[in-house]
Short mmCIF file of C-alpha atoms and ligand atoms in Angstrom, two decimals:
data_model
loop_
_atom_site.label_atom_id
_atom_site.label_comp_id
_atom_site.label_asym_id
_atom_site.label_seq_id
_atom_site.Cartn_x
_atom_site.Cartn_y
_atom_site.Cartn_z
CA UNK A 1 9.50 -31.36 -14.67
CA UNK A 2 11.02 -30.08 -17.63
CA UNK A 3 8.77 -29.18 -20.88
CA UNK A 4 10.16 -27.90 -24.41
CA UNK A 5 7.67 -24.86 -25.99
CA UNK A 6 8.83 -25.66 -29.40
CA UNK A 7 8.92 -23.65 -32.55
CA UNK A 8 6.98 -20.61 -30.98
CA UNK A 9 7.39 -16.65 -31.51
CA UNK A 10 9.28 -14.50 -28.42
CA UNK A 11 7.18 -11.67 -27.86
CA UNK A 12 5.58 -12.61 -31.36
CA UNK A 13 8.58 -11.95 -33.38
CA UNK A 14 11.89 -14.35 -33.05
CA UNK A 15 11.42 -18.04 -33.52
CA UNK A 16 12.83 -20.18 -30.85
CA UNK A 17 12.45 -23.11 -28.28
CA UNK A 18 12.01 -22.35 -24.59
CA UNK A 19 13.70 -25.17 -22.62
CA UNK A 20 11.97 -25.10 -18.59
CA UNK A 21 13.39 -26.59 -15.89
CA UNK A 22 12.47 -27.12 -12.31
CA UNK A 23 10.49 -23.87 -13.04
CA UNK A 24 13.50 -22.36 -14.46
CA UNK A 25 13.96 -21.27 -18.49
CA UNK A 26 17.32 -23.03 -18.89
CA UNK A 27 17.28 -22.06 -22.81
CA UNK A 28 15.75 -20.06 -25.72
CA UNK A 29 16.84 -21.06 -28.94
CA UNK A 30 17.59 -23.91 -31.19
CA UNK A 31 16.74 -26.79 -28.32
CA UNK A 32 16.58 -30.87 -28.64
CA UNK A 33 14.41 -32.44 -26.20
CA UNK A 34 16.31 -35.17 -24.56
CA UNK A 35 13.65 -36.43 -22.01
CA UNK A 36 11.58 -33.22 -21.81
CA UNK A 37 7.80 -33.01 -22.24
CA UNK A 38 7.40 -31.16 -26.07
CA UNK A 39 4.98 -29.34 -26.40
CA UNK A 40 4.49 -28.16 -30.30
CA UNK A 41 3.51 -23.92 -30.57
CA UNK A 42 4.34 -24.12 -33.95
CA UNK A 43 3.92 -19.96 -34.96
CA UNK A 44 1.99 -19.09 -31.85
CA UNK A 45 3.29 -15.91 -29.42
CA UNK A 46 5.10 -16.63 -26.76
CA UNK A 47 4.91 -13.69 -24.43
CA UNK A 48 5.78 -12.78 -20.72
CA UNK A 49 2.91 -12.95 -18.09
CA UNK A 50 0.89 -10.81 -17.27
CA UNK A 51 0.52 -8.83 -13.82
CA UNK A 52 -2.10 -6.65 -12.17
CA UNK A 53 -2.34 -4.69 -9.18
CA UNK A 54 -5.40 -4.32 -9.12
CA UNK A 55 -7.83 -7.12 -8.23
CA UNK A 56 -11.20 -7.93 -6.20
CA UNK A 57 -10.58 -11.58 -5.19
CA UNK A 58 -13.46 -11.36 -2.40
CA UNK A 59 -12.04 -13.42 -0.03
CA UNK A 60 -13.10 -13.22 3.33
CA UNK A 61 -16.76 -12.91 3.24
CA UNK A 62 -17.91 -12.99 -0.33
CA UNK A 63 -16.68 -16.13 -1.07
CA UNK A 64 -20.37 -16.22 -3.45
CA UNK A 65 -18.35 -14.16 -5.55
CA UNK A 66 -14.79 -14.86 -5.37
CA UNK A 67 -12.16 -16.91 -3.63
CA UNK A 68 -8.15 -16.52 -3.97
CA UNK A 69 -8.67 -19.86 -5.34
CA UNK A 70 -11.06 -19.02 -8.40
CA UNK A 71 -9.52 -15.80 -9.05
CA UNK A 72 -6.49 -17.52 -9.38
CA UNK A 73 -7.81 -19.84 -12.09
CA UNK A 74 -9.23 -16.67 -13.46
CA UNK A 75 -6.22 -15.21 -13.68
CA UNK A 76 -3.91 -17.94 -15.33
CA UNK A 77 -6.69 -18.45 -18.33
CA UNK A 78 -6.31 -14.86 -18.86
CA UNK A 79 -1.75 -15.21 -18.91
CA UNK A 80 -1.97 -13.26 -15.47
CA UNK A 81 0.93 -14.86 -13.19
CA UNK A 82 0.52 -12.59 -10.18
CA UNK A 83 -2.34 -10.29 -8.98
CA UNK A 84 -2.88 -7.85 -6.59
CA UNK A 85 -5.45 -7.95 -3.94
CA UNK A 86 -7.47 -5.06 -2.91
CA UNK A 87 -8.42 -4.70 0.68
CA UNK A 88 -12.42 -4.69 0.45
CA UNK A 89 -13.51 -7.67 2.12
CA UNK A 90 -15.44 -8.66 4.92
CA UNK A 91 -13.58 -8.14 7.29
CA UNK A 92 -11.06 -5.73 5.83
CA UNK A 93 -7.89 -7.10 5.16
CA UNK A 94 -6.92 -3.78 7.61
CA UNK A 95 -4.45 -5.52 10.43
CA UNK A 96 -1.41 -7.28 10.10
CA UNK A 97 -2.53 -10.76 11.29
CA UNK A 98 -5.14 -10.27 8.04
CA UNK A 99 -2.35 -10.01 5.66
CA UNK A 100 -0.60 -12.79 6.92
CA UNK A 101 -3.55 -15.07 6.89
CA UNK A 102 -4.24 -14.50 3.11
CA UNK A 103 -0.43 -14.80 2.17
CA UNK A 104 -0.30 -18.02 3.66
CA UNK A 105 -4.06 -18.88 2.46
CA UNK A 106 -2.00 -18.16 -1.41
CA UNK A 107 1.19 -19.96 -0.89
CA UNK A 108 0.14 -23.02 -2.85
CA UNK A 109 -2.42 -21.02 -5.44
CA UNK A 110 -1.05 -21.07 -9.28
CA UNK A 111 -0.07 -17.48 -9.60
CA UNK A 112 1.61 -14.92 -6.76
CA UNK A 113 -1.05 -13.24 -4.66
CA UNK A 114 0.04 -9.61 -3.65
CA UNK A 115 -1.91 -7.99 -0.66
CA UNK A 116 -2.94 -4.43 -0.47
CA UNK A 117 -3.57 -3.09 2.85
CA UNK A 118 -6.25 -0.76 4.11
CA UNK A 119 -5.47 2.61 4.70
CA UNK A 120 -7.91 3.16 7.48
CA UNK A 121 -9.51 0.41 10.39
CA UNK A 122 -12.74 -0.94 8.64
CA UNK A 123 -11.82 1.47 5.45
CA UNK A 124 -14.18 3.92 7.65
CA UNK A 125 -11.78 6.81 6.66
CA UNK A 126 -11.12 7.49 10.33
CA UNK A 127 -8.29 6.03 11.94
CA UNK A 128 -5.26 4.50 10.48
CA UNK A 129 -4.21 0.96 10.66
CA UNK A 130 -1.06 -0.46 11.89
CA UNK A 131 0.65 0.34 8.10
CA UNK A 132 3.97 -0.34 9.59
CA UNK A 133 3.19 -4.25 10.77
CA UNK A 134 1.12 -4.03 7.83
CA UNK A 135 3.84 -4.15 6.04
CA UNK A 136 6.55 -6.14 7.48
CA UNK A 137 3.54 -9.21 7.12
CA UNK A 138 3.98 -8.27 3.22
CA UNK A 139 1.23 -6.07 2.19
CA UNK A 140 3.38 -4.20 -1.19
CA UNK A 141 0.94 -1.11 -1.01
CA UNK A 142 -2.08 0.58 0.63
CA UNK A 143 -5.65 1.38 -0.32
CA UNK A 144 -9.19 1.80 0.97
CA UNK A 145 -10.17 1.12 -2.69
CA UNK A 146 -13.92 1.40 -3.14
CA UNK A 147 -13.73 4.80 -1.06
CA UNK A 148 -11.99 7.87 -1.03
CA UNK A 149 -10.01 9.02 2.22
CA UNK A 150 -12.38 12.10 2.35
CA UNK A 151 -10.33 13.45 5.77
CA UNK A 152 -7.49 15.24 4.32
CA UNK A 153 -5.66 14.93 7.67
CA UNK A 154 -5.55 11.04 7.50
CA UNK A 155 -4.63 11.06 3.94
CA UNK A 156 -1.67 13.23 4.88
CA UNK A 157 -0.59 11.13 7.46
CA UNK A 158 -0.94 8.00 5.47
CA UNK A 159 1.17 9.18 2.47
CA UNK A 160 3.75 10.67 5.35
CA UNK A 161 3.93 6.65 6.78
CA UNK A 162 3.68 5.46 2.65
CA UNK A 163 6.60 7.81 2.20
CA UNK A 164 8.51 6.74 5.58
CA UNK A 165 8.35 3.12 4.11
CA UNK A 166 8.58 3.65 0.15
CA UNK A 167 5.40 1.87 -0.65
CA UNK A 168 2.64 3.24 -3.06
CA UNK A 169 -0.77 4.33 -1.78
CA UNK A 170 -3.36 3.56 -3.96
CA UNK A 171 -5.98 6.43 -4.12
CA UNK A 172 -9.80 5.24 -5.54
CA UNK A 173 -9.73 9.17 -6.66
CA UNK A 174 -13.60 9.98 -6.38
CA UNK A 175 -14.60 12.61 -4.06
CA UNK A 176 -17.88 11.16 -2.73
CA UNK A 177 -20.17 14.33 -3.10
CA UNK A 178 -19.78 14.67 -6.62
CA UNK A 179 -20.15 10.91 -7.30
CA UNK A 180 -23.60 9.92 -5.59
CA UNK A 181 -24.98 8.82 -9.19
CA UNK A 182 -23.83 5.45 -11.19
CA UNK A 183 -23.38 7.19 -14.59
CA UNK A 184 -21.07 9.84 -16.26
CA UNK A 185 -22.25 13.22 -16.60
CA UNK A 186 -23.00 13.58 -20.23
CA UNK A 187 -25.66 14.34 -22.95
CA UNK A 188 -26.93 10.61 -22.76
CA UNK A 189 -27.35 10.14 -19.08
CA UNK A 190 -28.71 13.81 -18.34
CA UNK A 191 -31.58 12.94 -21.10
CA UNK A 192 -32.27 9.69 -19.22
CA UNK A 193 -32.13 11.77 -15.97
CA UNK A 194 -29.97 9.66 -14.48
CA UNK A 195 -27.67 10.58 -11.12
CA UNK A 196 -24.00 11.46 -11.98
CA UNK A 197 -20.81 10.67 -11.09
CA UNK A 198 -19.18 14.09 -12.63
CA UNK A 199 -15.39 13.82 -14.10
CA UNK A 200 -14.98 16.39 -11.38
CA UNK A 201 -15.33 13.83 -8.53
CA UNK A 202 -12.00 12.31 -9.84
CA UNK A 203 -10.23 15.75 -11.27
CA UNK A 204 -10.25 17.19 -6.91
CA UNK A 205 -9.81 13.59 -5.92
CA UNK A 206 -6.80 13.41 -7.99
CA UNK A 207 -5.46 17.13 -7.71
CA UNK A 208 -5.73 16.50 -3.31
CA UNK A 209 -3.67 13.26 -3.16
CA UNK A 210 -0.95 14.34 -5.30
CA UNK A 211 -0.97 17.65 -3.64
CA UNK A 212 -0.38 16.45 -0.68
CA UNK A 213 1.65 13.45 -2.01
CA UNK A 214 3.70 16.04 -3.52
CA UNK A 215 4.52 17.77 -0.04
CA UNK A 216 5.33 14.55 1.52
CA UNK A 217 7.37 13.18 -1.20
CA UNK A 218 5.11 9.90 -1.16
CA UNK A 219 4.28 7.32 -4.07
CA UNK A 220 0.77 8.21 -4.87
CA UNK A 221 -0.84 5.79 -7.44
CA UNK A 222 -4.35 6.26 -9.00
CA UNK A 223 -6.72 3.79 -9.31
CA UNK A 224 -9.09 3.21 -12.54
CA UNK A 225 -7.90 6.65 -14.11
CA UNK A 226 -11.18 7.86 -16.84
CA UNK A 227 -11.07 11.35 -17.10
CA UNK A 228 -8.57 13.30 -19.56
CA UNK A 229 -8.73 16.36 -17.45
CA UNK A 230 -7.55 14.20 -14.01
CA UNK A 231 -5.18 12.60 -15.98
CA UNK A 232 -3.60 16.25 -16.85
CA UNK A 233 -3.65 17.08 -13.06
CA UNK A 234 -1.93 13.62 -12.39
CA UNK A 235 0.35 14.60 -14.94
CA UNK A 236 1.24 18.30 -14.16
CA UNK A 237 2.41 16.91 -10.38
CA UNK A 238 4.84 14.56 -12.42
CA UNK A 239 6.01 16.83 -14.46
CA UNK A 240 7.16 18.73 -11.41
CA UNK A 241 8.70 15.74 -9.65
CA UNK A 242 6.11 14.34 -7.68
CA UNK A 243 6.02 10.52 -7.92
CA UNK A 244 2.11 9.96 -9.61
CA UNK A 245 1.61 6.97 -11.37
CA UNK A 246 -1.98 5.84 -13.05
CA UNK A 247 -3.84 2.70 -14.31
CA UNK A 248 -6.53 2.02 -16.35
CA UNK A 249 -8.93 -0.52 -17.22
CA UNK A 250 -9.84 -2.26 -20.22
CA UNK A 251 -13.22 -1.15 -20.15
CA UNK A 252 -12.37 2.02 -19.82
CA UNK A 253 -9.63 2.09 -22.94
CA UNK A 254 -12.94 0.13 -24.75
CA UNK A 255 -16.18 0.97 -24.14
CA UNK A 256 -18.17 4.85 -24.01
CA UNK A 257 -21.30 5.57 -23.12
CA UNK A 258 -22.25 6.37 -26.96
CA UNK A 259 -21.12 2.58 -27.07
CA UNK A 260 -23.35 0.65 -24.58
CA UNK A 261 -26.89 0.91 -23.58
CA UNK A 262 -27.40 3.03 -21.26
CA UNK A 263 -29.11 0.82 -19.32
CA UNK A 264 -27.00 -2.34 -18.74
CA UNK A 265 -26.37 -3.45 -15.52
CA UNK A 266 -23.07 -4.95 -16.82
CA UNK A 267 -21.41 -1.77 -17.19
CA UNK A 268 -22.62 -0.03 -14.10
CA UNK A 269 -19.11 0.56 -12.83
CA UNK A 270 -16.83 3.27 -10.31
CA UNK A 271 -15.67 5.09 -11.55
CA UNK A 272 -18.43 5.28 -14.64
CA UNK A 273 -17.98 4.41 -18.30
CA UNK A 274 -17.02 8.18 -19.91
CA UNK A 275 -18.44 9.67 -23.14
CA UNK A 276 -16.60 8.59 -26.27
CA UNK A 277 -13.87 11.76 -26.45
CA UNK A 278 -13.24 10.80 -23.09
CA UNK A 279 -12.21 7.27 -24.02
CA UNK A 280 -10.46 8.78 -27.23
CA UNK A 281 -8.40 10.69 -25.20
CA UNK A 282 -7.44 8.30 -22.82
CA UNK A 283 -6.57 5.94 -25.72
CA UNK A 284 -4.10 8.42 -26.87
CA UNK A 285 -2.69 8.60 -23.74
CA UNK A 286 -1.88 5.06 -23.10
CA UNK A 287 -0.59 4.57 -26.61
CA UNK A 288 2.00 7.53 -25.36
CA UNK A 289 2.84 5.73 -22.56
CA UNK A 290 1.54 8.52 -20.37
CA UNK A 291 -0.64 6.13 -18.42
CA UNK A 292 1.46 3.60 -16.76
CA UNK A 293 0.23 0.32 -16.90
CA UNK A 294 -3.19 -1.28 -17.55
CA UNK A 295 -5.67 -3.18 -14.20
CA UNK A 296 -8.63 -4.88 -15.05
CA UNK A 297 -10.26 -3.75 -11.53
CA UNK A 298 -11.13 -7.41 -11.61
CA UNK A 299 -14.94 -7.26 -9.69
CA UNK A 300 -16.76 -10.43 -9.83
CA UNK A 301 -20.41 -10.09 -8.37
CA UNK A 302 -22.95 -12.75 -8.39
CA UNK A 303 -26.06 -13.34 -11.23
CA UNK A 304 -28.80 -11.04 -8.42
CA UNK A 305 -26.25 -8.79 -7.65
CA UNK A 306 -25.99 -7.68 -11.33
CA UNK A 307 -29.01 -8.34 -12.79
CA UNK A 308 -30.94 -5.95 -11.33
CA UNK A 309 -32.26 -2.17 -12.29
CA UNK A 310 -29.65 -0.34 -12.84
CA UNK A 311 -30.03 1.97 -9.42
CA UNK A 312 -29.75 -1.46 -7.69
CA UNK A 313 -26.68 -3.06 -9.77
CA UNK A 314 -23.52 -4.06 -7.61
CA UNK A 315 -20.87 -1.90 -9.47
CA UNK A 316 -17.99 -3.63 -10.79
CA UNK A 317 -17.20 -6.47 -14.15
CA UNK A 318 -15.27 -8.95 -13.80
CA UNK A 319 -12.17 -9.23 -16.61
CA UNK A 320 -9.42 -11.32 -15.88
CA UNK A 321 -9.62 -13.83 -18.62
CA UNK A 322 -10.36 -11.45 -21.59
CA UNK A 323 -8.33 -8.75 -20.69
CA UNK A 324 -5.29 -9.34 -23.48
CA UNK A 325 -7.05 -10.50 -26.23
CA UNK A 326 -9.50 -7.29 -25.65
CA UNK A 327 -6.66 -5.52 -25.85
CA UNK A 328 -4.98 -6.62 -28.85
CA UNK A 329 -8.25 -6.99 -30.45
CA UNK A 330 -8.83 -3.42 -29.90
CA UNK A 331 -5.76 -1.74 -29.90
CA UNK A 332 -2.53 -4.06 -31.67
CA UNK A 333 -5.05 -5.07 -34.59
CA UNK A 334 -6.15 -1.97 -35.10
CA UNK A 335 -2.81 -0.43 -35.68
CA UNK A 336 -3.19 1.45 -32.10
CA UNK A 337 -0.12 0.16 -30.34
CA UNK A 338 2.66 -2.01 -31.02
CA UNK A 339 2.04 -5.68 -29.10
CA UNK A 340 5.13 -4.58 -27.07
CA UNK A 341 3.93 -1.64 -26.30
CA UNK A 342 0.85 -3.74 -24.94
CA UNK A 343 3.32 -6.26 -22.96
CA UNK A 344 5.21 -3.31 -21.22
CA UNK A 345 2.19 -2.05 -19.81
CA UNK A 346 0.18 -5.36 -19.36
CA UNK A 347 3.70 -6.93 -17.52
CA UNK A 348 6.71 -5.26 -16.83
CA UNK A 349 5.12 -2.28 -15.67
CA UNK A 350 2.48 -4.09 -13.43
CA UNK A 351 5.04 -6.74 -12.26
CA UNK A 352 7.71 -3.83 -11.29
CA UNK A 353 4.79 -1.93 -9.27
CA UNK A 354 4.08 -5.61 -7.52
CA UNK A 355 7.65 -5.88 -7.40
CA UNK A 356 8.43 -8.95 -8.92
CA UNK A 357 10.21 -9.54 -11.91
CA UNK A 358 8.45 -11.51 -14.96
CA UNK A 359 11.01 -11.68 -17.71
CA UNK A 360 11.56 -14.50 -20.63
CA UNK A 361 15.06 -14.76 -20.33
CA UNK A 362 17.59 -17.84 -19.38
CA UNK A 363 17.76 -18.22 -15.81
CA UNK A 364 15.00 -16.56 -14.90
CA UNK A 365 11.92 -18.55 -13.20
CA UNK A 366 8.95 -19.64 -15.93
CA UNK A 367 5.89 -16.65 -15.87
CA UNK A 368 4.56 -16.60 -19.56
CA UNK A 369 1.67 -17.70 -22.00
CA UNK A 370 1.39 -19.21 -25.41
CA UNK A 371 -0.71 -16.73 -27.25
CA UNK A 372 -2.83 -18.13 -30.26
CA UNK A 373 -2.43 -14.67 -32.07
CA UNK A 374 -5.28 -15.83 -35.20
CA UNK A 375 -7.54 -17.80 -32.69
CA UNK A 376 -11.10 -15.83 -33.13
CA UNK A 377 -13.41 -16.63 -30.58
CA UNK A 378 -17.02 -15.48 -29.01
CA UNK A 379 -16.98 -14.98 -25.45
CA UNK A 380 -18.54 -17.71 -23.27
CA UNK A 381 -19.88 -18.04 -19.88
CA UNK A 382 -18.14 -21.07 -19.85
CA UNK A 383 -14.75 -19.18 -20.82
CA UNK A 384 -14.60 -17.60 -17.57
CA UNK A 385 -12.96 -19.50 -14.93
CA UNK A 386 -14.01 -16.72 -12.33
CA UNK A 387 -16.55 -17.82 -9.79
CA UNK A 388 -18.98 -15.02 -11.34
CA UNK A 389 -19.95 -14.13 -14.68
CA UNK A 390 -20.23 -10.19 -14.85
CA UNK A 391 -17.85 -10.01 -18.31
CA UNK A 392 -18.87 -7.39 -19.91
CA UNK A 393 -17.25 -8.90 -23.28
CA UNK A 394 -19.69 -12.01 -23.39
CA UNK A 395 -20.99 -12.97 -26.57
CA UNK A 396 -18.24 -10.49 -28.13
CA UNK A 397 -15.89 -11.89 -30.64
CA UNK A 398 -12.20 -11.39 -29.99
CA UNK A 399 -8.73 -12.04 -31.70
CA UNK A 400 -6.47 -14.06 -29.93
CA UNK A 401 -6.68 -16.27 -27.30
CA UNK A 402 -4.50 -17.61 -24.41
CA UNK A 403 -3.81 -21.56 -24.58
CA UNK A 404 -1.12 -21.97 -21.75
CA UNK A 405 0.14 -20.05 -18.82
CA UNK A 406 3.25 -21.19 -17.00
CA UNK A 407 2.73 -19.20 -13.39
CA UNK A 408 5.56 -19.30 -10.57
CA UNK A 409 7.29 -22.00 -12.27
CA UNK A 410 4.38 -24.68 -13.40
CA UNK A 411 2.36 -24.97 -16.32
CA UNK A 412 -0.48 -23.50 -14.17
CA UNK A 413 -3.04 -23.88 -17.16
CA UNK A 414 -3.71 -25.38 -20.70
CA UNK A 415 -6.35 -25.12 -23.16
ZN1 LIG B 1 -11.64 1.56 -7.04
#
């Protein structure tokens, strides 16, 4: 197939053509069509996909909430070309003949599916799986994501095999004890006497794994970062040449407790929303680039899963769709950060920790979206390709809006 994106913006600044070829871009510039498919973008962004490491896609055994397959078209209507698969499922994805099942179960989905593998058998925390067959069947990193590896002792020895084989381990940085509750500990959920999870649960989390990561000279990478103060422990092992990177959601960068009712289901999430200074501080931090990239945490539950009392709520919101234009709603139109600020940490930065490569240059193979950067739209159910509805933007108005994704070489969706 070959299609011409004519008259768009590159990165939303120079105004060129995008020739595609057999899944290639054969040419950015001034382009004639000869025989290709034109397709008119007149103004509109045209911007690298999008990648994230960090995604619930369900499958095996909650295929109620999420299959590769709907994630997939979750992800595309959102600019997402490949996403990473965390390792919760029923079963585990926790033995090499696990990850080989769900690469081959992706091979023919729209965007790349990367597998992360569980640290421990049955994510019990106990014993550690085969990480080195784990591996050669393709999983890119490790994680028992949903849990902390209380044990110190099998942490170690899972960052000395991440460090043997120079992939990241992905630490859900909450140490259990301190994070029994579902809500942050602040002035609005002690007057509602609800049960915490403290910013302390994720300050030790954070300050044991890169400890120890430290030692070991392994690639420790932390989930879902929300506190300033375990950001500043992630930061100080950095500074001192450990190799910490962090992520953070979009609800997280977005929302505060001082900015939701306290009682909505949808934002019952692990780690919890934090109080606004929190989220002002993290802000700041991303802007600086001292967070490394952004993961939506992507956690589709079903309607009775999340509609329920609070204390009964399946944590987790699903985000794969309005991730970007949340983003530059949020942050680019409000002056925040630069758009490619927003791209670096949305896609190169994601894609490089997949490792892939997701550029928009000549010769490289088609991964980007067409960007309606004035689009203003209200948040549907019917917007959401996921198989479950838990968005916690619905009914939100947003700037921007995603009208094509070309993923692994195809025009994988189109508005
Ligand atoms: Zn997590």
């Amino acid at each position: 197939m070959r299609y011409l994106l004519k008259g768009g913006l590159i990165l939303g600044e120079t105004p060129a053509d995008i020739l595609i070829e057999d899944g290639r871009i054969t040419k950015i510039g001034d382009v004639r069509a000869d025989g290709a498919e034109v397709i008119d973008v007149g103004g509109r962004f045209v911007l690298p996909a999008l990648a994230d490491p960090h995604v619930h896609a369900r499958e095996p055994g909650f295929e109620h909430k999420e299959t590769l397959e709907t994630v997939s078209w979750a992800a595309v209507a959102g600019g997402y070309a490949h996403v990473g698969v965390m390792p919760n499922t029923s079963p585990p994805i926790d033995s090499p003949e696990m990850v080989r099942a769900l690469k081959a179960r992706s091979e023919n989905l729209p965007v790349g599916i990367h597998v992360v593998g569980a640290i421990t058998k049955g994510r019990e925390g106990r014993e550690l799986t085969e990480m080195g067959l784990m591996r050669e069947a393709g999983a890119f990193a490790f994680s028992d994501d949903g849990s902390w590896v209380s044990d110190p002792s099998v942490m170690l020895n899972a960052l000395i095999y991440a460090s043997h084989m120079g992939v990241p381990l992905i630490t859900h940085a909450e140490v259990p004890e301190l994070a029994r509750g579902f809500a942050n500990y602040d002035a609005v959920g002690i007057k509602y006497g609800m049960r915490f999870r403290s910013p302390l649960a994720e300050e030790l989390a954070i300050y044991r794994d890169a400890r120890m990561a430290s030692l070991v000279g392994a690639h420790l990478h932390v989930a879902h970062i929300s506190t300033p103060d375990g950001l500043e422990v992630a930061l100080s092992f950095r500074e001192r040449g450990a190799r910490i990177t962090t992520e953070i959601t979009p609800h997280h960068l977005l929302f505060s407790t001082d900015r939701i009712p306290f009682y909505d289901p949808t934002f019952r999430v692990n780690p919890p929303i934090r109080s606004e200074a929190d989220r002002r501080a993290m802000v700041d931090a991303f802007r600086k680039g001292l967070i490394d990239f952004v993961a939506t945490d992507h956690a589709p539950h079903a309607y009775y899963e999340k509609e329920a009392p609070l204390t009964d709520a399946s944590p987790g919101v699903e985000g794969l769709e309005t991730a970007f234009s949340a983003l530059y709603t949020h942050l680019v139109l409000t002056g925040e950060m630069s758009l490619r600020d927003l791209l670096v940490r949305m896609s190169a930065r994601p894609a490089d920790f997949l490792g892939v490569a997701v550029s928009l240059s000549e010769g490289s193979e088609a991964n980007l979206f067409v960007f309606d950067q004035d689009a203003e739209w209200k948040v549907r159910e019917e917007d959401l390709r996921s198989a479950s509805k838990n968005n916690p933007f619905l009914g939100k108005v947003l700037r921007g809006r995603v009208l094509m994704t070309f993923a692994k070489g195809s025009l994988a969706y189109r508005r």
